PDB file of C-alpha atoms in Angstrom:
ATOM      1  CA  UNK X   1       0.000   0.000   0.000  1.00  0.00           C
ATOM      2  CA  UNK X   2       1.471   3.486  -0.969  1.00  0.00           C
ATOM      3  CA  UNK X   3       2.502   5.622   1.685  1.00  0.00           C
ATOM      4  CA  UNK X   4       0.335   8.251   2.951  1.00  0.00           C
ATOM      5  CA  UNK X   5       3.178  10.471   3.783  1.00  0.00           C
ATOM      6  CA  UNK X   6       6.548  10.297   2.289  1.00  0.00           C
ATOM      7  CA  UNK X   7       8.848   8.496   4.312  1.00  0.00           C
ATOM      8  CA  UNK X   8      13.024   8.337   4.022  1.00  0.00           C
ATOM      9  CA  UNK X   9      14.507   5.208   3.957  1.00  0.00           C
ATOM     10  CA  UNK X  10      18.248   4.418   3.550  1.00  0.00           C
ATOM     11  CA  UNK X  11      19.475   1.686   2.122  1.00  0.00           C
ATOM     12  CA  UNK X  12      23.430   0.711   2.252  1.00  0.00           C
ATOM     13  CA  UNK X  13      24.942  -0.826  -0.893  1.00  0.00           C
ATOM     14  CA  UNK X  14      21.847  -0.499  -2.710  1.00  0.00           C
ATOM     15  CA  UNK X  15      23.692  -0.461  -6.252  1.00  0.00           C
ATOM     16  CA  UNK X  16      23.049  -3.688  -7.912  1.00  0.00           C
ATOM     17  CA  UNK X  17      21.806  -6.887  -6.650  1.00  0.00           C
ATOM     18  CA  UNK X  18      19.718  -7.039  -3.757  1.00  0.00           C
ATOM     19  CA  UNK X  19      20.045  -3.818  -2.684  1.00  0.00           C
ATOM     20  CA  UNK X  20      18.867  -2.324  -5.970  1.00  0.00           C
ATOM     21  CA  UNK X  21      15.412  -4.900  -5.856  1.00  0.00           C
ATOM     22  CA  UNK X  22      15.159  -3.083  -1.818  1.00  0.00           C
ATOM     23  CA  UNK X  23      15.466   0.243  -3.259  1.00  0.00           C
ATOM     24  CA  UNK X  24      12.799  -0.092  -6.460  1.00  0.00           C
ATOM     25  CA  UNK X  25      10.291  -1.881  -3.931  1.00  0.00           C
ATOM     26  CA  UNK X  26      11.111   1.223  -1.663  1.00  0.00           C
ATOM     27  CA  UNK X  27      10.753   3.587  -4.774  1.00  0.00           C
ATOM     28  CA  UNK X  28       7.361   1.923  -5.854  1.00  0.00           C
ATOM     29  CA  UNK X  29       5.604   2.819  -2.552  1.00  0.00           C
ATOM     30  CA  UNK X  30       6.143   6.232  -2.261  1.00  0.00           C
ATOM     31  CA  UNK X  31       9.395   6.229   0.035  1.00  0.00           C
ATOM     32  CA  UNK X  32      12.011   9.072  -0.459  1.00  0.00           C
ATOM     33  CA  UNK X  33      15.129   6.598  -1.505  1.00  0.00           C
ATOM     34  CA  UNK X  34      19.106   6.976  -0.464  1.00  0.00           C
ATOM     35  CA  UNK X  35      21.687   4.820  -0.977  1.00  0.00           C
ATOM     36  CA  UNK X  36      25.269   4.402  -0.349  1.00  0.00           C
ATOM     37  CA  UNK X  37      28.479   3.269  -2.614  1.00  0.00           C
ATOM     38  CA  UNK X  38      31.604   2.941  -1.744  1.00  0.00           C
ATOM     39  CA  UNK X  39      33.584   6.081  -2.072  1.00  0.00           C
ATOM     40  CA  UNK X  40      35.105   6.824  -5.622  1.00  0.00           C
ATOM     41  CA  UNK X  41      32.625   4.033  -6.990  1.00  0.00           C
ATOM     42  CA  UNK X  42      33.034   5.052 -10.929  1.00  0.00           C
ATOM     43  CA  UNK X  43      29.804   3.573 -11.853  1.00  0.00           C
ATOM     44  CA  UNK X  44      27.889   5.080  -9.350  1.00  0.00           C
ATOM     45  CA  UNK X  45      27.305   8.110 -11.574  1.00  0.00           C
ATOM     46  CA  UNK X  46      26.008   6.034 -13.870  1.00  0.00           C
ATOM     47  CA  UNK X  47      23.570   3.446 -12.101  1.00  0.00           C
ATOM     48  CA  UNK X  48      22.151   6.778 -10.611  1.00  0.00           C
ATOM     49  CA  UNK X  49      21.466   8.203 -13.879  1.00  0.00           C
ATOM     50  CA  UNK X  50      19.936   4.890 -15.224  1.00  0.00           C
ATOM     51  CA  UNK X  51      17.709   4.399 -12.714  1.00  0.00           C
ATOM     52  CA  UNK X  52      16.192   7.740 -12.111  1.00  0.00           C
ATOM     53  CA  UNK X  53      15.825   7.552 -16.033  1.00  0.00           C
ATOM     54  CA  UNK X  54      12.998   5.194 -15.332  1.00  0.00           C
ATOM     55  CA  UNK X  55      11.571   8.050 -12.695  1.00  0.00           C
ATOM     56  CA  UNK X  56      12.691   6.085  -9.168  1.00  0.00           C
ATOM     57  CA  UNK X  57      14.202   9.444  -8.291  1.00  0.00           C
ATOM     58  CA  UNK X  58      16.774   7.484  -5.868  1.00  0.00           C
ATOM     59  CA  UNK X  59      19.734   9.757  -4.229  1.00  0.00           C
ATOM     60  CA  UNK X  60      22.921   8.020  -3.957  1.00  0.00           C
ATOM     61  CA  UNK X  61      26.070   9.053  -1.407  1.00  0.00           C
ATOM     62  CA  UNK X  62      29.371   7.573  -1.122  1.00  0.00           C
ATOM     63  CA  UNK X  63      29.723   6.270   2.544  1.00  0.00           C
ATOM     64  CA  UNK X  64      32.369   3.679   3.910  1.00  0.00           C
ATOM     65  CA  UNK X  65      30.008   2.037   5.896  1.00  0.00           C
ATOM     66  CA  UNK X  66      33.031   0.251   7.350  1.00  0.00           C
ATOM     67  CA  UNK X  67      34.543   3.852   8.781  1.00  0.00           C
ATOM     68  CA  UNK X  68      32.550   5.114  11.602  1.00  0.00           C
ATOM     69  CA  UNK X  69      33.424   9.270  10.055  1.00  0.00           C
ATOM     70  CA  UNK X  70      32.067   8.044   7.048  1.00  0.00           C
ATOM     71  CA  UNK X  71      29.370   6.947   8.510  1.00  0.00           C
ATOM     72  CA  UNK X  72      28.146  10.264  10.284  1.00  0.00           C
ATOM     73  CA  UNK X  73      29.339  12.566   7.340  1.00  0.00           C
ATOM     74  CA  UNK X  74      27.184  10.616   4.903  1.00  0.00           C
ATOM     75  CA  UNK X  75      24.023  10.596   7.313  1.00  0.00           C
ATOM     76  CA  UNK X  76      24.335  14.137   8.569  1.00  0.00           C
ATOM     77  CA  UNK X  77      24.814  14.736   4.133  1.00  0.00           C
ATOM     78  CA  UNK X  78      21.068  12.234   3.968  1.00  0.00           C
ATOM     79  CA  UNK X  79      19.536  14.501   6.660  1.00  0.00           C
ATOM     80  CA  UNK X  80      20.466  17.983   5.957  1.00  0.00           C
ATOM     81  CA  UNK X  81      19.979  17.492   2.034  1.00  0.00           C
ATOM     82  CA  UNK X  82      16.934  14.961   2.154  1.00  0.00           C
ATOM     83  CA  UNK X  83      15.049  14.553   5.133  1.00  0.00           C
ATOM     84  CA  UNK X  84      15.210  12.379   8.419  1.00  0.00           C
ATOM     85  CA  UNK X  85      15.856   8.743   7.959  1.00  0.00           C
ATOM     86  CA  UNK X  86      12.879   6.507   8.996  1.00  0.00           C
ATOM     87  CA  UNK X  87      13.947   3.164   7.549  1.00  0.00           C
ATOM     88  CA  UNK X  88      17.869   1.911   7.520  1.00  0.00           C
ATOM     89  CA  UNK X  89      18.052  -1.138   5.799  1.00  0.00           C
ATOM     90  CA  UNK X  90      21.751  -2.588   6.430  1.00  0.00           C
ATOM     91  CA  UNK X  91      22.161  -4.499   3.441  1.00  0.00           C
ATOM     92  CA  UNK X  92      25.705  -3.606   3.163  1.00  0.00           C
ATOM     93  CA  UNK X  93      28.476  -6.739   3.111  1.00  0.00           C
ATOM     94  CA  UNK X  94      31.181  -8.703   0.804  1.00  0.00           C
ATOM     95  CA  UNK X  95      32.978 -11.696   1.009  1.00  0.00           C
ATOM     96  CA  UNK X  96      36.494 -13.007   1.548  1.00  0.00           C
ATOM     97  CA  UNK X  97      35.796 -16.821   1.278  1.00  0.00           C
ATOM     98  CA  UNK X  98      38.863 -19.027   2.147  1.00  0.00           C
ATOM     99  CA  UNK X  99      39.317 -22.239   4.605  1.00  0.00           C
ATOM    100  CA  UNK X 100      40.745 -21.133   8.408  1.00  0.00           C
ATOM    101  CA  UNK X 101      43.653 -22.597   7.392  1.00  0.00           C
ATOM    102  CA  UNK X 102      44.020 -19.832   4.708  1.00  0.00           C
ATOM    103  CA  UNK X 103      42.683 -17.123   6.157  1.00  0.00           C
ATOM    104  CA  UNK X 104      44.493 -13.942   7.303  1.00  0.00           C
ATOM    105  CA  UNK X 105      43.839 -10.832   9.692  1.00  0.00           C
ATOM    106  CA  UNK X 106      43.155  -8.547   6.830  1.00  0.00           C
ATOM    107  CA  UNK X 107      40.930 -10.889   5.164  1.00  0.00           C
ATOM    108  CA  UNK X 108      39.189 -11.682   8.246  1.00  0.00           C
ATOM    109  CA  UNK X 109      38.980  -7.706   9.718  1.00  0.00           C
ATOM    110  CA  UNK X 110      37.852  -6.803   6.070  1.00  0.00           C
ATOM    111  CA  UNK X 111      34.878  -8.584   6.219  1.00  0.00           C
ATOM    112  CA  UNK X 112      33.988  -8.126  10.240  1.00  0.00           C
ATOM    113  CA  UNK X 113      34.264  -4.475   9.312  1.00  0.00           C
ATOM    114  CA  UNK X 114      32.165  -4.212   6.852  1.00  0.00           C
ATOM    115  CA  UNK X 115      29.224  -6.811   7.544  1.00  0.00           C
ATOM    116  CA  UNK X 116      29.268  -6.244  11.414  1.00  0.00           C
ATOM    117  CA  UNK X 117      30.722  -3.157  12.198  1.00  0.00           C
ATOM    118  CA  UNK X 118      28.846  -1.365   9.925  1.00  0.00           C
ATOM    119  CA  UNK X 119      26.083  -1.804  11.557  1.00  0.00           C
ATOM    120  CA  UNK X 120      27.174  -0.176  14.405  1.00  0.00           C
ATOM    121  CA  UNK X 121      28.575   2.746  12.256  1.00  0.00           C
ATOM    122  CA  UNK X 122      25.220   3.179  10.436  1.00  0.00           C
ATOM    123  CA  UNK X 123      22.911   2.327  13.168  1.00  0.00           C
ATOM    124  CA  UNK X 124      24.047   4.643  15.727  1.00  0.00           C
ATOM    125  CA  UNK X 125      23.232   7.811  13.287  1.00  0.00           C
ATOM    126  CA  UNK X 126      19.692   7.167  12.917  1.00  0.00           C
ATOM    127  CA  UNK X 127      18.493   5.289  16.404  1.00  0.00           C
ATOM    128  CA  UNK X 128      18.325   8.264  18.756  1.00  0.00           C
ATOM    129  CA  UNK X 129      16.520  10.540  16.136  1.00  0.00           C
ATOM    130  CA  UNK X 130      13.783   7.715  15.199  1.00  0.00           C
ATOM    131  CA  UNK X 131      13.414   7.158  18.823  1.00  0.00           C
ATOM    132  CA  UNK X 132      12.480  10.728  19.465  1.00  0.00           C
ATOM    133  CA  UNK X 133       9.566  10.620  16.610  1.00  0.00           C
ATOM    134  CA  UNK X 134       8.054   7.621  18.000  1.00  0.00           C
ATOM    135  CA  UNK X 135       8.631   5.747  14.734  1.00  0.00           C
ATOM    136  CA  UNK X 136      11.520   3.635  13.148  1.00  0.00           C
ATOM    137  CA  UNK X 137      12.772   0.921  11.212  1.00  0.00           C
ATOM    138  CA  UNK X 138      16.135  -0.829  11.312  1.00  0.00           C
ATOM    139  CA  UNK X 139      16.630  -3.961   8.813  1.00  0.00           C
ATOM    140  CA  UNK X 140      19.597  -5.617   9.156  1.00  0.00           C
ATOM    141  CA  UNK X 141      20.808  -7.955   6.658  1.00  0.00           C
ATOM    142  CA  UNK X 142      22.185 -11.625   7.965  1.00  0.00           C
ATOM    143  CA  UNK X 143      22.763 -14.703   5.792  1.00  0.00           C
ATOM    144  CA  UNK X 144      21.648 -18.485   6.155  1.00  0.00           C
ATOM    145  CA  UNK X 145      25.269 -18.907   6.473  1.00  0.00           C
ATOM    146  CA  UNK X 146      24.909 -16.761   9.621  1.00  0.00           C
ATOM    147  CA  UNK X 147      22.810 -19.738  10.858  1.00  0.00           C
ATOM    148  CA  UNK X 148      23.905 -22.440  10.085  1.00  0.00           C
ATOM    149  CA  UNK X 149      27.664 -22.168   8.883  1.00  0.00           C
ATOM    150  CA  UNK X 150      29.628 -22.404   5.266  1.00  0.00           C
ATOM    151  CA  UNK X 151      32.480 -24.259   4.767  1.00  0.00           C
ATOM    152  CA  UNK X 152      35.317 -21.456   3.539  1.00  0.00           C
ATOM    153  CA  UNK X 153      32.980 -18.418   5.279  1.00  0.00           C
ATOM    154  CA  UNK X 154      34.224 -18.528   8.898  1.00  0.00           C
ATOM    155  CA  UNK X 155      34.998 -14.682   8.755  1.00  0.00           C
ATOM    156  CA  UNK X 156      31.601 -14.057   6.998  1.00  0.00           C
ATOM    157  CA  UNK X 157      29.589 -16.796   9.034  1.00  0.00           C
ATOM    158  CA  UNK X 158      31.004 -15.243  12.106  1.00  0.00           C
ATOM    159  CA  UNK X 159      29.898 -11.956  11.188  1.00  0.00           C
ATOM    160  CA  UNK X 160      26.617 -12.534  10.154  1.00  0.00           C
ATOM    161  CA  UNK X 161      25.444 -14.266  12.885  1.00  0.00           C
ATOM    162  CA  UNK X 162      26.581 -11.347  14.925  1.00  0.00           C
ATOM    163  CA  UNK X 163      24.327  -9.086  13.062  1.00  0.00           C
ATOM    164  CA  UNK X 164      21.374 -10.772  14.839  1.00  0.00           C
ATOM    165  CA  UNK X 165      23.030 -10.603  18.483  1.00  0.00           C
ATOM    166  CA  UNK X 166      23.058  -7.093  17.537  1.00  0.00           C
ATOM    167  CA  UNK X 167      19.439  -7.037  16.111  1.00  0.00           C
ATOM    168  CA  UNK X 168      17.777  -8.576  19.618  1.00  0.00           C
ATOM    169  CA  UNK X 169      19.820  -6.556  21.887  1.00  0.00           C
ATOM    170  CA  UNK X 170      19.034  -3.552  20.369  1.00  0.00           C
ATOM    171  CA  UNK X 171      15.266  -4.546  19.673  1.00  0.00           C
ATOM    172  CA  UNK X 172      15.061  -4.693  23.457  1.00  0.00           C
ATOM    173  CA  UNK X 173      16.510  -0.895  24.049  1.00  0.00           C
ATOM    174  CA  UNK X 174      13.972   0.982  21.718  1.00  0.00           C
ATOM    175  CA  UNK X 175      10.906  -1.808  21.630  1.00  0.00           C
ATOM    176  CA  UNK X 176       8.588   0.702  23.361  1.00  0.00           C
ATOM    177  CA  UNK X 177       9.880   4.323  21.425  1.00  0.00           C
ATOM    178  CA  UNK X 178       8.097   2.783  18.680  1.00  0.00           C
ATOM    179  CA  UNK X 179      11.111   1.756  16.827  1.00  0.00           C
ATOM    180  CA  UNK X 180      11.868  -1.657  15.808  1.00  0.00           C
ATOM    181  CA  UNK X 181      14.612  -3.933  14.929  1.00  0.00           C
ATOM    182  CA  UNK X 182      14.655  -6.877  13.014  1.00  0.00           C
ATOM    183  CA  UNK X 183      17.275  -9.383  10.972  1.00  0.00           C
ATOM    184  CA  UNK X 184      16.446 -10.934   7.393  1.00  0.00           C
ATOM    185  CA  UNK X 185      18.656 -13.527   6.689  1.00  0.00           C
ATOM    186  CA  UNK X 186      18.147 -14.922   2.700  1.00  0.00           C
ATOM    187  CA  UNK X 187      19.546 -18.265   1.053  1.00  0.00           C
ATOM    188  CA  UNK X 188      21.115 -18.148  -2.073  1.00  0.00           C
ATOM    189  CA  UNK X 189      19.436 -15.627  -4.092  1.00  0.00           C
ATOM    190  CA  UNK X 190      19.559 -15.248  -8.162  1.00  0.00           C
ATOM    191  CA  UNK X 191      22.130 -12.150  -7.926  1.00  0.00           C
ATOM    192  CA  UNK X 192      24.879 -11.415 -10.229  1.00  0.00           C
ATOM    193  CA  UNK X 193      26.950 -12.578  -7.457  1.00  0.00           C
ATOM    194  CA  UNK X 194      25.354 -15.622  -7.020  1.00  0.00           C
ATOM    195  CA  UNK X 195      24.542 -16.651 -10.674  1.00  0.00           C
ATOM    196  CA  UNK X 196      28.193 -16.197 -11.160  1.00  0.00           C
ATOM    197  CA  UNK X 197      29.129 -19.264  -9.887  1.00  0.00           C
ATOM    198  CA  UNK X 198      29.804 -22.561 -12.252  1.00  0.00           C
ATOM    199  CA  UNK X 199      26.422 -24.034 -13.618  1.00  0.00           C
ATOM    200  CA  UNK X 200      27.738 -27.327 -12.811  1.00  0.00           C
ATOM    201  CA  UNK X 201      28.376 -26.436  -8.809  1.00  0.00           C
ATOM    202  CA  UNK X 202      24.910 -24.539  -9.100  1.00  0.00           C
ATOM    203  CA  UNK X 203      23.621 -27.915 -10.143  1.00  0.00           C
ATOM    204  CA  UNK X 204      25.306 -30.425  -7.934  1.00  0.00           C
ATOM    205  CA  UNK X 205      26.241 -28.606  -4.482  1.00  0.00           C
ATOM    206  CA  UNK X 206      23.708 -25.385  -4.332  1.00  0.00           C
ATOM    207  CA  UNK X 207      19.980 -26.321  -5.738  1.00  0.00           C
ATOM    208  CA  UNK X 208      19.814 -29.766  -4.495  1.00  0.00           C
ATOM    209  CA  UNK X 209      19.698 -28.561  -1.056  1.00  0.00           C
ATOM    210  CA  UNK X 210      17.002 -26.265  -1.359  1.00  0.00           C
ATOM    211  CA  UNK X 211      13.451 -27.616  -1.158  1.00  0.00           C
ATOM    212  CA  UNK X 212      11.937 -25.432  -3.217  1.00  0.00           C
ATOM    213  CA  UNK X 213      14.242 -26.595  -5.926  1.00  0.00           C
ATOM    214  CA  UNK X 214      15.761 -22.569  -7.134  1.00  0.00           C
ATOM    215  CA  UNK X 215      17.366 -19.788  -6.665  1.00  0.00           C
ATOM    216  CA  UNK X 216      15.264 -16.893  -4.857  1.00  0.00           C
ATOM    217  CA  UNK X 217      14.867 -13.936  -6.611  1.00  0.00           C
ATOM    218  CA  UNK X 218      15.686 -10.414  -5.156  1.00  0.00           C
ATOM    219  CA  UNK X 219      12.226  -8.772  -5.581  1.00  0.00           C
ATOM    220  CA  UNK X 220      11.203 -11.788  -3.301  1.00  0.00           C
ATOM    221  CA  UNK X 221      13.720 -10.763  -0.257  1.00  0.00           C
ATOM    222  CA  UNK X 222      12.702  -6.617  -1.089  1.00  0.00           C
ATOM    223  CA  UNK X 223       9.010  -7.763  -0.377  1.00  0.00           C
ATOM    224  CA  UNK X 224       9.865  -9.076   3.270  1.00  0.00           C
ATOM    225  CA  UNK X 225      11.693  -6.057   3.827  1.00  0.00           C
ATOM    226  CA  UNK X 226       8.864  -3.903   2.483  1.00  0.00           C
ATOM    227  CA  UNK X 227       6.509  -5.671   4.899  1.00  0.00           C
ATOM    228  CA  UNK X 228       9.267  -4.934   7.730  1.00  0.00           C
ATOM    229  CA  UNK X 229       9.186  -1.401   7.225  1.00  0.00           C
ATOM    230  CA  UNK X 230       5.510  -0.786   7.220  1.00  0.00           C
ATOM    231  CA  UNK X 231       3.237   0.208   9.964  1.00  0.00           C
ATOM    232  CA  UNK X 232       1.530  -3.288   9.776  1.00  0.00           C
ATOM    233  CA  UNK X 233       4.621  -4.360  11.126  1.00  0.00           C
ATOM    234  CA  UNK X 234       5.319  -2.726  14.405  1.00  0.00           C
ATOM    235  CA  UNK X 235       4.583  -5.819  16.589  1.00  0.00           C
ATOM    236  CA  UNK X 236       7.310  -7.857  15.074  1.00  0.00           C
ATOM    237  CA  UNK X 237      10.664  -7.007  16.354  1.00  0.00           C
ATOM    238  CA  UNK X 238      14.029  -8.475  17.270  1.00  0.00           C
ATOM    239  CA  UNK X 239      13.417 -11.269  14.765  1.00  0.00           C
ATOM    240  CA  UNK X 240      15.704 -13.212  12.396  1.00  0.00           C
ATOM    241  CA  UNK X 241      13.017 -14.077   9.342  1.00  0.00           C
ATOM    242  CA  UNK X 242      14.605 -16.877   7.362  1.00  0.00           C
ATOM    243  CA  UNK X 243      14.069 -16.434   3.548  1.00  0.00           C
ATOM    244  CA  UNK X 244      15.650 -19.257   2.025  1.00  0.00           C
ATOM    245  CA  UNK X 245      13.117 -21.753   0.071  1.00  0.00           C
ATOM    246  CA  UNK X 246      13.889 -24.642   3.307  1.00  0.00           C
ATOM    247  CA  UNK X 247      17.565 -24.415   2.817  1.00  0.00           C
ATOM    248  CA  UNK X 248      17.536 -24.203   6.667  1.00  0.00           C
ATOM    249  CA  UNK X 249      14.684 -24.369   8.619  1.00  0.00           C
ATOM    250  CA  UNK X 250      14.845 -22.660  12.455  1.00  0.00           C
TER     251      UNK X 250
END
């Protein structure tokens, strides 16, 4: 249902992907759309122009969601030039995928950085200010490998299941200032990321252990999130929604 009044909602590395399904589904309902890209992105130009060629009128600011300073520049940028942020959708995160045995510190910090700490970074601009309106939504991103492990993702695994540790405890600090706080965590969804990877390991090691028998599709993941952020949704808070065709089943 469109939006009576316009909201803001801000999605992190909403460029492509995922993030770009959250932001259209955003778009489409009458929310006032911001992203972020990593500083000195040289496509970002470009997948701003694109889009807001087909009328989604989406802002876009470079933010290193993994630098706290970056952080509070970009949102003080959102607020001043936009409006206050309602919704923050963390969806933010990369991978570093080696065995223990292989991994290093830098590989490891790189990816606690920017798929936990950034939630931190992000979450702490936004959270007091949605807390004095009486009205907020944080959505954080997770994983099934958050869940229930990946073999080669112990950095990423790690993180991710932090992200709902970080979801419940804060859930329980602003549950009754009308702000709430919940995790998504997706399978394997049909992303340029994703579809990437050999047909034949696709085949034999991915889609055989998901019930539903495919890949989810983005739009499906924005359409949780879009029921997250709505009013309709203000009694569910400091969950972890699995959306992952049976992959794993809590």
């Amino acid at each position: 249902m469109p939006l009576k009044t316009p909201r803001v909602a801000l999605v992190t590395g909403g460029m492509g992907g995922l993030g770009e399904a959250i932001c259209i589904k955003l778009a489409g309902l009458g929310y006032k759309v911001v992203t972020t890209h990593s500083p000195g992105n040289a496509k970002a130009a470009e997948w701003l122009d694109a889009m807001n060629k087909q009328g989604y009128g989406f802002r876009a600011y470079g933010c290193d969601v993994a630098d706290y300073d970056s952080a509070v520049a970009c949102v003080q940028k959102v607020v001043a030039e936009v409006g206050a942020i309602d919704v923050l959708v963390n969806n933010a995160g990369i991978t570093r995928d080696m065995t223990f045995k292989k991994m290093d510190k830098v590989n490891w910090d790189a990816v606690m950085r920017t798929n936990l700490d950034s939630l931190f970074n992000m979450s702490k601009q936004v959270v007091d200010a949605m807390s004095d309106r009486g009205w907020g939504r944080v959505i954080n991103v997770s994983s099934v490998n958050g869940s229930k492990g990946a073999f080669g993702q112990t950095n990423y695994s790690a993180a991710k299941a932090g992200v709902h540790g970080f979801t419940k405890a804060l859930a329980l600090e602003v549950a009754k200032k009308g702000v709430t706080v919940n995790t998504i965590s997706p399978g394997y969804i049909g992303t340029k990321m994703v579809t990437a990877i050999p047909k034949e390991v696709l085949d034999s090691k991915i889609l055989p252990h998901i019930p539903v028998g495919r890949l989810g599709k983005p739009e499906e993941v924005a359409g949780l999130i879009i029921y997250l952020a709505s009013d309709e949704a203000a009694f569910v808070t400091g969950a972890n929604i699995a959306i992952n065709g049976g992959q794993h089943m809590q």
